[in-house]
Amino acid sequence: MRATADIDARLFDGQSSRPRPVTLTIDGDTVELRDRDGDTPAEQLPRGALDWQEPLGGGHRSAMLPGGRRCEFATGAALDRFLRACGHRETAVTRWQRSALFAFAALLLVLAGLIAAYRWLLPAAAEGLAALVPEHSLQALDRELLASLHTSEVLAPSRLSSATVDGMTRLGRGLLASHPGTSLHIRSAPNIGANAFALPGGSIVLTDGLLELADDGREVAAVISHELGHAQARHGLRQLLQASIVAVTIGLWSGDFDSVLTLAGTVLVGASYSRAFEYEADALAADHLTRAGLPPSTLASILARLATAGGGDGPRYLSSHPPTPERIRRLRAMDASGQRESDG
């Protein structure tokens, strides 16, 4: 039995941008091409003259004809019948595209790719870019960020006594003396409570709430050392780059900080560092404290106390510096290891 079917299409003749309405009828091995307006005589073509193109979506399918002409068909039942009558077999790619299982698998693959890029590729790219940003650009960014945080009233001048501020400032200068470009800033920040954070250029901010919570200057020194660790490893910059890698990179290299200041302030003040970042900052802090004649367990002590704070400002600091029991255990182990080495 000879297969027959017909279908309407639009013919692009390669000479005019306007398509012509046509009808194609297949009867066995012959395809008849008729102009629906009746202005052009019918044309007989061998069935194999239709070169079917892969579907590209949009509800249409195309076939190339001799002479560089192209016929465009609407997808649907009529086209399916015509293709069967032509004896056309879809490629594996086309069959997969029409498969719900393929669509679901493709969606899962895309999601897996996005997760992998976010988990591994983006951090690696941010780390590489962070190492390339010059120090003078970071220090200029710090100045802009501090001004922006004051303008937005996130930070304000410290309300502590001048004696306390002067004492903590001297303490900070002593710890930071061997690290050019770093600086300590003590500020009031009622909205973020007891907190501390490091800006990309090495500016370390301690809030009044944290100084009021600390038992003594040793614990303040421990927090400063930890934030110095974040600054040395450029954790804040890497986190900022991950948050908006394109916008921040362009802003840093062009010197146009206006486009990134709002984002940067939000990311850096409210940063929730990864466990790996915290471990690295803790290790650097332990080294700084040891050089200053203080045990690493000083940092563990204030973290443990903050972790058990039942209210007030304590948890504000922990939200950006999660004091996991493992971190505390590691710091105390560093202390014990250092003690054994000194005894040996």
PDB file of C-alpha atoms in Angstrom, residues 23-315:
ATOM      1  CA  THR A  23       0.903  22.373  -0.047  1.00  0.00           C
ATOM      2  CA  LEU A  24       3.017  19.248  -0.267  1.00  0.00           C
ATOM      3  CA  THR A  25       1.437  15.904  -1.122  1.00  0.00           C
ATOM      4  CA  ILE A  26       3.343  12.646  -0.952  1.00  0.00           C
ATOM      5  CA  ASP A  27       2.255   9.658  -2.978  1.00  0.00           C
ATOM      6  CA  GLY A  28       4.669   6.766  -2.793  1.00  0.00           C
ATOM      7  CA  ASP A  29       8.103   7.985  -3.812  1.00  0.00           C
ATOM      8  CA  THR A  30       6.930  11.301  -5.260  1.00  0.00           C
ATOM      9  CA  VAL A  31       6.243  14.614  -3.526  1.00  0.00           C
ATOM     10  CA  GLU A  32       4.092  17.165  -5.303  1.00  0.00           C
ATOM     11  CA  LEU A  33       4.692  20.810  -4.407  1.00  0.00           C
ATOM     12  CA  ARG A  34       1.748  23.075  -5.204  1.00  0.00           C
ATOM     13  CA  ASP A  35       1.424  26.832  -4.812  1.00  0.00           C
ATOM     14  CA  ARG A  36      -1.803  27.412  -2.863  1.00  0.00           C
ATOM     15  CA  ASP A  37      -2.360  30.686  -4.719  1.00  0.00           C
ATOM     16  CA  GLY A  38      -2.277  28.785  -8.019  1.00  0.00           C
ATOM     17  CA  ASP A  39       0.234  31.183  -9.564  1.00  0.00           C
ATOM     18  CA  THR A  40       2.977  28.579 -10.058  1.00  0.00           C
ATOM     19  CA  PRO A  41       2.662  25.170 -11.734  1.00  0.00           C
ATOM     20  CA  ALA A  42       2.897  22.122  -9.474  1.00  0.00           C
ATOM     21  CA  GLU A  43       6.366  20.622  -9.136  1.00  0.00           C
ATOM     22  CA  GLN A  44       7.171  16.925  -8.783  1.00  0.00           C
ATOM     23  CA  LEU A  45      10.059  16.010  -6.509  1.00  0.00           C
ATOM     24  CA  PRO A  46      11.525  12.673  -5.470  1.00  0.00           C
ATOM     25  CA  ARG A  47      10.816  11.831  -1.852  1.00  0.00           C
ATOM     26  CA  GLY A  48      14.524  11.876  -1.053  1.00  0.00           C
ATOM     27  CA  ALA A  49      14.810  15.488  -2.227  1.00  0.00           C
ATOM     28  CA  LEU A  50      13.468  16.710   1.125  1.00  0.00           C
ATOM     29  CA  ASP A  51      16.407  17.233   3.491  1.00  0.00           C
ATOM     30  CA  TRP A  52      14.830  17.393   6.944  1.00  0.00           C
ATOM     31  CA  GLN A  53      16.541  19.670   9.450  1.00  0.00           C
ATOM     32  CA  GLU A  54      16.790  18.994  13.173  1.00  0.00           C
ATOM     33  CA  PRO A  55      13.950  20.685  15.100  1.00  0.00           C
ATOM     34  CA  LEU A  56      15.063  23.842  16.904  1.00  0.00           C
ATOM     35  CA  GLY A  57      11.959  24.556  18.940  1.00  0.00           C
ATOM     36  CA  GLY A  58       9.501  27.392  18.437  1.00  0.00           C
ATOM     37  CA  GLY A  59       6.801  25.078  17.028  1.00  0.00           C
ATOM     38  CA  HIS A  60       8.307  24.759  13.509  1.00  0.00           C
ATOM     39  CA  ARG A  61      10.278  22.233  11.472  1.00  0.00           C
ATOM     40  CA  SER A  62      12.153  22.854   8.223  1.00  0.00           C
ATOM     41  CA  ALA A  63      13.162  20.847   5.173  1.00  0.00           C
ATOM     42  CA  MET A  64      15.594  21.991   2.490  1.00  0.00           C
ATOM     43  CA  LEU A  65      14.587  21.604  -1.166  1.00  0.00           C
ATOM     44  CA  PRO A  66      16.687  21.646  -4.348  1.00  0.00           C
ATOM     45  CA  GLY A  67      17.796  25.095  -5.461  1.00  0.00           C
ATOM     46  CA  GLY A  68      18.468  26.380  -1.927  1.00  0.00           C
ATOM     47  CA  ARG A  69      14.768  26.587  -1.110  1.00  0.00           C
ATOM     48  CA  ARG A  70      13.366  25.906   2.336  1.00  0.00           C
ATOM     49  CA  CYS A  71       9.939  24.720   3.468  1.00  0.00           C
ATOM     50  CA  GLU A  72       8.776  25.520   6.979  1.00  0.00           C
ATOM     51  CA  PHE A  73       6.109  23.334   8.628  1.00  0.00           C
ATOM     52  CA  ALA A  74       4.115  23.753  11.823  1.00  0.00           C
ATOM     53  CA  THR A  75       4.773  20.880  14.209  1.00  0.00           C
ATOM     54  CA  GLY A  76       1.847  18.680  15.143  1.00  0.00           C
ATOM     55  CA  ALA A  77      -0.108  15.603  14.088  1.00  0.00           C
ATOM     56  CA  ALA A  78      -0.193  16.573  10.380  1.00  0.00           C
ATOM     57  CA  LEU A  79       3.590  16.843  10.251  1.00  0.00           C
ATOM     58  CA  ASP A  80       3.991  13.534  12.083  1.00  0.00           C
ATOM     59  CA  ARG A  81       1.763  11.805   9.481  1.00  0.00           C
ATOM     60  CA  PHE A  82       3.672  13.420   6.622  1.00  0.00           C
ATOM     61  CA  LEU A  83       7.027  12.345   8.067  1.00  0.00           C
ATOM     62  CA  ARG A  84       5.802   8.758   8.423  1.00  0.00           C
ATOM     63  CA  ALA A  85       4.549   8.776   4.833  1.00  0.00           C
ATOM     64  CA  CYS A  86       7.977  10.048   3.757  1.00  0.00           C
ATOM     65  CA  GLY A  87       9.615   7.176   5.609  1.00  0.00           C
ATOM     66  CA  HIS A  88      11.671   9.680   7.594  1.00  0.00           C
ATOM     67  CA  ARG A  89      13.311   8.303  10.732  1.00  0.00           C
ATOM     68  CA  GLU A  90      14.102  10.810  13.448  1.00  0.00           C
ATOM     69  CA  THR A  91      17.647  10.914  14.776  1.00  0.00           C
ATOM     70  CA  ALA A  92      18.410   9.814  18.308  1.00  0.00           C
ATOM     71  CA  VAL A  93      18.905  13.472  19.306  1.00  0.00           C
ATOM     72  CA  THR A  94      15.427  14.391  18.094  1.00  0.00           C
ATOM     73  CA  ARG A  95      13.847  11.428  19.874  1.00  0.00           C
ATOM     74  CA  TRP A  96      15.645  12.390  23.080  1.00  0.00           C
ATOM     75  CA  GLN A  97      14.453  15.979  22.770  1.00  0.00           C
ATOM     76  CA  ARG A  98      10.862  14.738  22.687  1.00  0.00           C
ATOM     77  CA  SER A  99      11.359  12.419  25.641  1.00  0.00           C
ATOM     78  CA  ALA A 100      10.087  13.570  29.033  1.00  0.00           C
ATOM     79  CA  LEU A 101      12.741  11.381  30.647  1.00  0.00           C
ATOM     80  CA  PHE A 102      15.432  13.088  28.585  1.00  0.00           C
ATOM     81  CA  ALA A 103      14.102  16.509  29.540  1.00  0.00           C
ATOM     82  CA  PHE A 104      14.164  15.542  33.218  1.00  0.00           C
ATOM     83  CA  ALA A 105      17.667  14.083  32.919  1.00  0.00           C
ATOM     84  CA  ALA A 106      18.861  17.222  31.114  1.00  0.00           C
ATOM     85  CA  LEU A 107      17.379  19.386  33.865  1.00  0.00           C
ATOM     86  CA  LEU A 108      19.163  17.323  36.512  1.00  0.00           C
ATOM     87  CA  LEU A 109      22.412  17.615  34.557  1.00  0.00           C
ATOM     88  CA  VAL A 110      22.085  21.394  34.317  1.00  0.00           C
ATOM     89  CA  LEU A 111      21.323  21.652  38.037  1.00  0.00           C
ATOM     90  CA  ALA A 112      24.299  19.426  38.848  1.00  0.00           C
ATOM     91  CA  GLY A 113      26.500  21.629  36.674  1.00  0.00           C
ATOM     92  CA  LEU A 114      25.290  24.788  38.407  1.00  0.00           C
ATOM     93  CA  ILE A 115      25.863  23.257  41.838  1.00  0.00           C
ATOM     94  CA  ALA A 116      29.341  22.084  40.843  1.00  0.00           C
ATOM     95  CA  ALA A 117      30.190  25.528  39.461  1.00  0.00           C
ATOM     96  CA  TYR A 118      28.968  27.204  42.657  1.00  0.00           C
ATOM     97  CA  ARG A 119      30.704  24.682  44.905  1.00  0.00           C
ATOM     98  CA  TRP A 120      34.087  24.408  43.172  1.00  0.00           C
ATOM     99  CA  LEU A 121      34.519  26.597  40.098  1.00  0.00           C
ATOM    100  CA  LEU A 122      33.326  29.915  41.548  1.00  0.00           C
ATOM    101  CA  PRO A 123      35.433  29.673  44.761  1.00  0.00           C
ATOM    102  CA  ALA A 124      38.497  28.727  42.703  1.00  0.00           C
ATOM    103  CA  ALA A 125      37.930  31.654  40.345  1.00  0.00           C
ATOM    104  CA  ALA A 126      37.387  34.018  43.283  1.00  0.00           C
ATOM    105  CA  GLU A 127      40.606  32.832  44.943  1.00  0.00           C
ATOM    106  CA  GLY A 128      42.592  33.379  41.755  1.00  0.00           C
ATOM    107  CA  LEU A 129      41.151  36.838  41.156  1.00  0.00           C
ATOM    108  CA  ALA A 130      41.637  37.866  44.795  1.00  0.00           C
ATOM    109  CA  ALA A 131      45.362  37.189  44.494  1.00  0.00           C
ATOM    110  CA  LEU A 132      45.593  39.534  41.500  1.00  0.00           C
ATOM    111  CA  VAL A 133      43.961  42.608  43.029  1.00  0.00           C
ATOM    112  CA  PRO A 134      46.659  45.150  44.050  1.00  0.00           C
ATOM    113  CA  GLU A 135      46.920  46.263  47.670  1.00  0.00           C
ATOM    114  CA  HIS A 136      46.361  49.943  46.892  1.00  0.00           C
ATOM    115  CA  SER A 137      43.007  49.090  45.295  1.00  0.00           C
ATOM    116  CA  LEU A 138      41.961  47.140  48.376  1.00  0.00           C
ATOM    117  CA  GLN A 139      42.927  49.954  50.731  1.00  0.00           C
ATOM    118  CA  ALA A 140      41.010  52.444  48.596  1.00  0.00           C
ATOM    119  CA  LEU A 141      38.019  50.094  48.732  1.00  0.00           C
ATOM    120  CA  ASP A 142      38.325  49.955  52.533  1.00  0.00           C
ATOM    121  CA  ARG A 143      38.150  53.737  52.778  1.00  0.00           C
ATOM    122  CA  GLU A 144      35.059  53.833  50.589  1.00  0.00           C
ATOM    123  CA  LEU A 145      33.432  50.997  52.519  1.00  0.00           C
ATOM    124  CA  LEU A 146      34.011  52.600  55.915  1.00  0.00           C
ATOM    125  CA  ALA A 147      32.564  55.878  54.662  1.00  0.00           C
ATOM    126  CA  SER A 148      29.582  54.045  53.193  1.00  0.00           C
ATOM    127  CA  LEU A 149      28.936  52.120  56.423  1.00  0.00           C
ATOM    128  CA  HIS A 150      28.960  55.393  58.355  1.00  0.00           C
ATOM    129  CA  THR A 151      26.684  57.096  55.836  1.00  0.00           C
ATOM    130  CA  SER A 152      24.195  54.230  56.036  1.00  0.00           C
ATOM    131  CA  GLU A 153      24.408  54.406  59.864  1.00  0.00           C
ATOM    132  CA  VAL A 154      25.562  50.807  60.189  1.00  0.00           C
ATOM    133  CA  LEU A 155      28.608  52.196  61.997  1.00  0.00           C
ATOM    134  CA  ALA A 156      28.950  55.262  64.219  1.00  0.00           C
ATOM    135  CA  PRO A 157      31.702  56.698  66.441  1.00  0.00           C
ATOM    136  CA  SER A 158      32.387  54.570  69.501  1.00  0.00           C
ATOM    137  CA  ARG A 159      30.424  55.392  72.634  1.00  0.00           C
ATOM    138  CA  LEU A 160      32.948  53.778  74.954  1.00  0.00           C
ATOM    139  CA  SER A 161      35.175  55.882  77.167  1.00  0.00           C
ATOM    140  CA  SER A 162      38.179  57.461  75.521  1.00  0.00           C
ATOM    141  CA  ALA A 163      40.423  55.521  77.904  1.00  0.00           C
ATOM    142  CA  THR A 164      38.948  52.204  76.722  1.00  0.00           C
ATOM    143  CA  VAL A 165      39.177  53.154  73.056  1.00  0.00           C
ATOM    144  CA  ASP A 166      42.751  54.408  73.451  1.00  0.00           C
ATOM    145  CA  GLY A 167      43.780  51.252  75.301  1.00  0.00           C
ATOM    146  CA  MET A 168      42.265  48.919  72.717  1.00  0.00           C
ATOM    147  CA  THR A 169      43.753  51.000  69.902  1.00  0.00           C
ATOM    148  CA  ARG A 170      47.232  50.648  71.415  1.00  0.00           C
ATOM    149  CA  LEU A 171      46.652  46.912  71.792  1.00  0.00           C
ATOM    150  CA  GLY A 172      45.646  46.665  68.144  1.00  0.00           C
ATOM    151  CA  ARG A 173      48.614  48.677  66.949  1.00  0.00           C
ATOM    152  CA  GLY A 174      50.947  46.335  68.758  1.00  0.00           C
ATOM    153  CA  LEU A 175      49.392  43.265  67.154  1.00  0.00           C
ATOM    154  CA  LEU A 176      49.228  44.807  63.685  1.00  0.00           C
ATOM    155  CA  ALA A 177      52.623  46.547  63.726  1.00  0.00           C
ATOM    156  CA  SER A 178      54.277  43.863  61.586  1.00  0.00           C
ATOM    157  CA  HIS A 179      51.445  43.835  59.031  1.00  0.00           C
ATOM    158  CA  PRO A 180      51.641  46.959  56.829  1.00  0.00           C
ATOM    159  CA  GLY A 181      48.365  48.290  55.528  1.00  0.00           C
ATOM    160  CA  THR A 182      46.276  46.904  58.391  1.00  0.00           C
ATOM    161  CA  SER A 183      44.425  49.129  60.839  1.00  0.00           C
ATOM    162  CA  LEU A 184      41.982  48.842  63.744  1.00  0.00           C
ATOM    163  CA  HIS A 185      38.690  50.736  63.951  1.00  0.00           C
ATOM    164  CA  ILE A 186      36.472  50.717  67.047  1.00  0.00           C
ATOM    165  CA  ARG A 187      32.895  51.685  66.277  1.00  0.00           C
ATOM    166  CA  SER A 188      29.419  51.692  67.742  1.00  0.00           C
ATOM    167  CA  ALA A 189      27.072  49.400  65.805  1.00  0.00           C
ATOM    168  CA  PRO A 190      23.813  48.796  67.699  1.00  0.00           C
ATOM    169  CA  ASN A 191      22.202  47.051  64.743  1.00  0.00           C
ATOM    170  CA  ILE A 192      24.852  44.349  64.494  1.00  0.00           C
ATOM    171  CA  GLY A 193      25.677  44.088  68.186  1.00  0.00           C
ATOM    172  CA  ALA A 194      28.833  42.356  69.395  1.00  0.00           C
ATOM    173  CA  ASN A 195      30.737  41.791  66.208  1.00  0.00           C
ATOM    174  CA  ALA A 196      34.047  42.076  64.414  1.00  0.00           C
ATOM    175  CA  PHE A 197      34.895  41.903  60.746  1.00  0.00           C
ATOM    176  CA  ALA A 198      37.805  42.481  58.402  1.00  0.00           C
ATOM    177  CA  LEU A 199      37.521  44.535  55.233  1.00  0.00           C
ATOM    178  CA  PRO A 200      39.416  43.423  52.096  1.00  0.00           C
ATOM    179  CA  GLY A 201      42.277  45.912  52.514  1.00  0.00           C
ATOM    180  CA  GLY A 202      43.126  44.901  56.091  1.00  0.00           C
ATOM    181  CA  SER A 203      40.901  47.309  58.039  1.00  0.00           C
ATOM    182  CA  ILE A 204      39.588  45.478  61.112  1.00  0.00           C
ATOM    183  CA  VAL A 205      36.417  46.743  62.766  1.00  0.00           C
ATOM    184  CA  LEU A 206      35.516  45.909  66.377  1.00  0.00           C
ATOM    185  CA  THR A 207      32.157  46.999  67.736  1.00  0.00           C
ATOM    186  CA  ASP A 208      31.518  48.440  71.183  1.00  0.00           C
ATOM    187  CA  GLY A 209      29.336  45.428  71.950  1.00  0.00           C
ATOM    188  CA  LEU A 210      32.192  42.993  71.454  1.00  0.00           C
ATOM    189  CA  LEU A 211      34.589  45.002  73.615  1.00  0.00           C
ATOM    190  CA  GLU A 212      31.980  45.137  76.384  1.00  0.00           C
ATOM    191  CA  LEU A 213      31.493  41.373  76.132  1.00  0.00           C
ATOM    192  CA  ALA A 214      35.204  40.483  76.262  1.00  0.00           C
ATOM    193  CA  ASP A 215      36.654  39.593  79.656  1.00  0.00           C
ATOM    194  CA  ASP A 216      39.965  41.339  79.100  1.00  0.00           C
ATOM    195  CA  GLY A 217      42.443  42.628  76.560  1.00  0.00           C
ATOM    196  CA  ARG A 218      43.730  39.118  75.848  1.00  0.00           C
ATOM    197  CA  GLU A 219      40.374  38.077  74.440  1.00  0.00           C
ATOM    198  CA  VAL A 220      40.220  41.250  72.367  1.00  0.00           C
ATOM    199  CA  ALA A 221      43.689  40.418  71.048  1.00  0.00           C
ATOM    200  CA  ALA A 222      42.431  36.947  70.120  1.00  0.00           C
ATOM    201  CA  VAL A 223      39.532  38.377  68.119  1.00  0.00           C
ATOM    202  CA  ILE A 224      41.825  40.888  66.380  1.00  0.00           C
ATOM    203  CA  SER A 225      44.232  38.063  65.511  1.00  0.00           C
ATOM    204  CA  HIS A 226      41.393  36.006  64.059  1.00  0.00           C
ATOM    205  CA  GLU A 227      40.181  38.901  61.899  1.00  0.00           C
ATOM    206  CA  LEU A 228      43.764  39.547  60.835  1.00  0.00           C
ATOM    207  CA  GLY A 229      43.833  35.928  59.649  1.00  0.00           C
ATOM    208  CA  HIS A 230      40.761  36.561  57.508  1.00  0.00           C
ATOM    209  CA  ALA A 231      42.391  39.685  56.066  1.00  0.00           C
ATOM    210  CA  GLN A 232      45.698  37.941  55.329  1.00  0.00           C
ATOM    211  CA  ALA A 233      43.945  35.104  53.488  1.00  0.00           C
ATOM    212  CA  ARG A 234      41.681  37.621  51.694  1.00  0.00           C
ATOM    213  CA  HIS A 235      38.595  35.732  52.804  1.00  0.00           C
ATOM    214  CA  GLY A 236      36.398  38.824  52.694  1.00  0.00           C
ATOM    215  CA  LEU A 237      37.509  39.681  49.172  1.00  0.00           C
ATOM    216  CA  ARG A 238      37.023  36.094  48.010  1.00  0.00           C
ATOM    217  CA  GLN A 239      33.540  36.028  49.512  1.00  0.00           C
ATOM    218  CA  LEU A 240      32.747  39.377  47.935  1.00  0.00           C
ATOM    219  CA  LEU A 241      33.973  38.164  44.545  1.00  0.00           C
ATOM    220  CA  GLN A 242      31.880  35.030  44.843  1.00  0.00           C
ATOM    221  CA  ALA A 243      28.813  37.151  45.596  1.00  0.00           C
ATOM    222  CA  SER A 244      29.223  39.225  42.451  1.00  0.00           C
ATOM    223  CA  ILE A 245      32.376  38.196  40.674  1.00  0.00           C
ATOM    224  CA  VAL A 246      31.880  40.246  37.516  1.00  0.00           C
ATOM    225  CA  ALA A 247      30.634  43.519  39.039  1.00  0.00           C
ATOM    226  CA  VAL A 248      33.205  43.584  41.819  1.00  0.00           C
ATOM    227  CA  THR A 249      36.144  42.727  39.559  1.00  0.00           C
ATOM    228  CA  ILE A 250      35.263  45.491  37.100  1.00  0.00           C
ATOM    229  CA  GLY A 251      34.784  47.958  39.948  1.00  0.00           C
ATOM    230  CA  LEU A 252      38.111  47.130  41.579  1.00  0.00           C
ATOM    231  CA  TRP A 253      40.120  47.406  38.389  1.00  0.00           C
ATOM    232  CA  SER A 254      38.357  50.493  37.049  1.00  0.00           C
ATOM    233  CA  GLY A 255      38.356  52.346  40.359  1.00  0.00           C
ATOM    234  CA  ASP A 256      34.579  52.869  40.119  1.00  0.00           C
ATOM    235  CA  PHE A 257      33.432  51.650  43.522  1.00  0.00           C
ATOM    236  CA  ASP A 258      29.932  53.120  43.514  1.00  0.00           C
ATOM    237  CA  SER A 259      28.452  50.059  41.821  1.00  0.00           C
ATOM    238  CA  VAL A 260      29.749  47.642  44.453  1.00  0.00           C
ATOM    239  CA  LEU A 261      29.705  49.545  47.752  1.00  0.00           C
ATOM    240  CA  THR A 262      26.189  48.582  48.800  1.00  0.00           C
ATOM    241  CA  LEU A 263      26.742  44.941  47.917  1.00  0.00           C
ATOM    242  CA  ALA A 264      30.175  44.911  49.538  1.00  0.00           C
ATOM    243  CA  GLY A 265      28.935  46.383  52.811  1.00  0.00           C
ATOM    244  CA  THR A 266      26.152  43.824  53.065  1.00  0.00           C
ATOM    245  CA  VAL A 267      28.394  40.872  52.212  1.00  0.00           C
ATOM    246  CA  LEU A 268      31.319  41.834  54.448  1.00  0.00           C
ATOM    247  CA  VAL A 269      29.396  42.929  57.547  1.00  0.00           C
ATOM    248  CA  GLY A 270      27.024  39.973  57.412  1.00  0.00           C
ATOM    249  CA  ALA A 271      29.502  37.454  56.039  1.00  0.00           C
ATOM    250  CA  SER A 272      29.041  33.883  57.157  1.00  0.00           C
ATOM    251  CA  TYR A 273      32.410  32.342  56.452  1.00  0.00           C
ATOM    252  CA  SER A 274      32.819  28.723  55.431  1.00  0.00           C
ATOM    253  CA  ARG A 275      34.271  26.237  57.877  1.00  0.00           C
ATOM    254  CA  ALA A 276      37.450  26.066  55.788  1.00  0.00           C
ATOM    255  CA  PHE A 277      37.854  29.854  56.005  1.00  0.00           C
ATOM    256  CA  GLU A 278      37.335  29.770  59.773  1.00  0.00           C
ATOM    257  CA  TYR A 279      39.878  26.977  60.242  1.00  0.00           C
ATOM    258  CA  GLU A 280      42.437  28.889  58.186  1.00  0.00           C
ATOM    259  CA  ALA A 281      41.819  32.136  60.093  1.00  0.00           C
ATOM    260  CA  ASP A 282      42.029  30.246  63.401  1.00  0.00           C
ATOM    261  CA  ALA A 283      45.387  28.740  62.440  1.00  0.00           C
ATOM    262  CA  LEU A 284      46.751  32.149  61.471  1.00  0.00           C
ATOM    263  CA  ALA A 285      45.348  33.646  64.683  1.00  0.00           C
ATOM    264  CA  ALA A 286      47.021  30.920  66.750  1.00  0.00           C
ATOM    265  CA  ASP A 287      50.349  31.820  65.161  1.00  0.00           C
ATOM    266  CA  HIS A 288      49.830  35.553  65.827  1.00  0.00           C
ATOM    267  CA  LEU A 289      48.849  34.895  69.447  1.00  0.00           C
ATOM    268  CA  THR A 290      51.812  32.604  70.045  1.00  0.00           C
ATOM    269  CA  ARG A 291      54.183  35.244  68.694  1.00  0.00           C
ATOM    270  CA  ALA A 292      52.554  37.749  71.058  1.00  0.00           C
ATOM    271  CA  GLY A 293      53.076  35.398  74.003  1.00  0.00           C
ATOM    272  CA  LEU A 294      49.396  34.411  74.299  1.00  0.00           C
ATOM    273  CA  PRO A 295      47.970  30.881  74.102  1.00  0.00           C
ATOM    274  CA  PRO A 296      45.635  30.001  71.180  1.00  0.00           C
ATOM    275  CA  SER A 297      43.101  28.830  73.748  1.00  0.00           C
ATOM    276  CA  THR A 298      42.395  32.524  74.434  1.00  0.00           C
ATOM    277  CA  LEU A 299      40.382  32.585  71.216  1.00  0.00           C
ATOM    278  CA  ALA A 300      38.700  29.301  72.136  1.00  0.00           C
ATOM    279  CA  SER A 301      37.637  30.792  75.471  1.00  0.00           C
ATOM    280  CA  ILE A 302      35.793  33.762  74.011  1.00  0.00           C
ATOM    281  CA  LEU A 303      34.213  31.568  71.319  1.00  0.00           C
ATOM    282  CA  ALA A 304      32.979  29.093  73.906  1.00  0.00           C
ATOM    283  CA  ARG A 305      31.529  31.882  76.032  1.00  0.00           C
ATOM    284  CA  LEU A 306      29.823  33.434  73.026  1.00  0.00           C
ATOM    285  CA  ALA A 307      28.413  30.036  72.087  1.00  0.00           C
ATOM    286  CA  THR A 308      26.740  29.647  75.460  1.00  0.00           C
ATOM    287  CA  ALA A 309      25.436  33.219  75.646  1.00  0.00           C
ATOM    288  CA  GLY A 310      21.721  32.893  76.211  1.00  0.00           C
ATOM    289  CA  GLY A 311      20.760  36.286  74.832  1.00  0.00           C
ATOM    290  CA  GLY A 312      22.030  39.781  74.270  1.00  0.00           C
ATOM    291  CA  ASP A 313      24.618  40.411  71.618  1.00  0.00           C
ATOM    292  CA  GLY A 314      26.613  37.181  71.732  1.00  0.00           C
ATOM    293  CA  PRO A 315      24.836  35.300  68.956  1.00  0.00           C
TER     294      PRO A 315
END
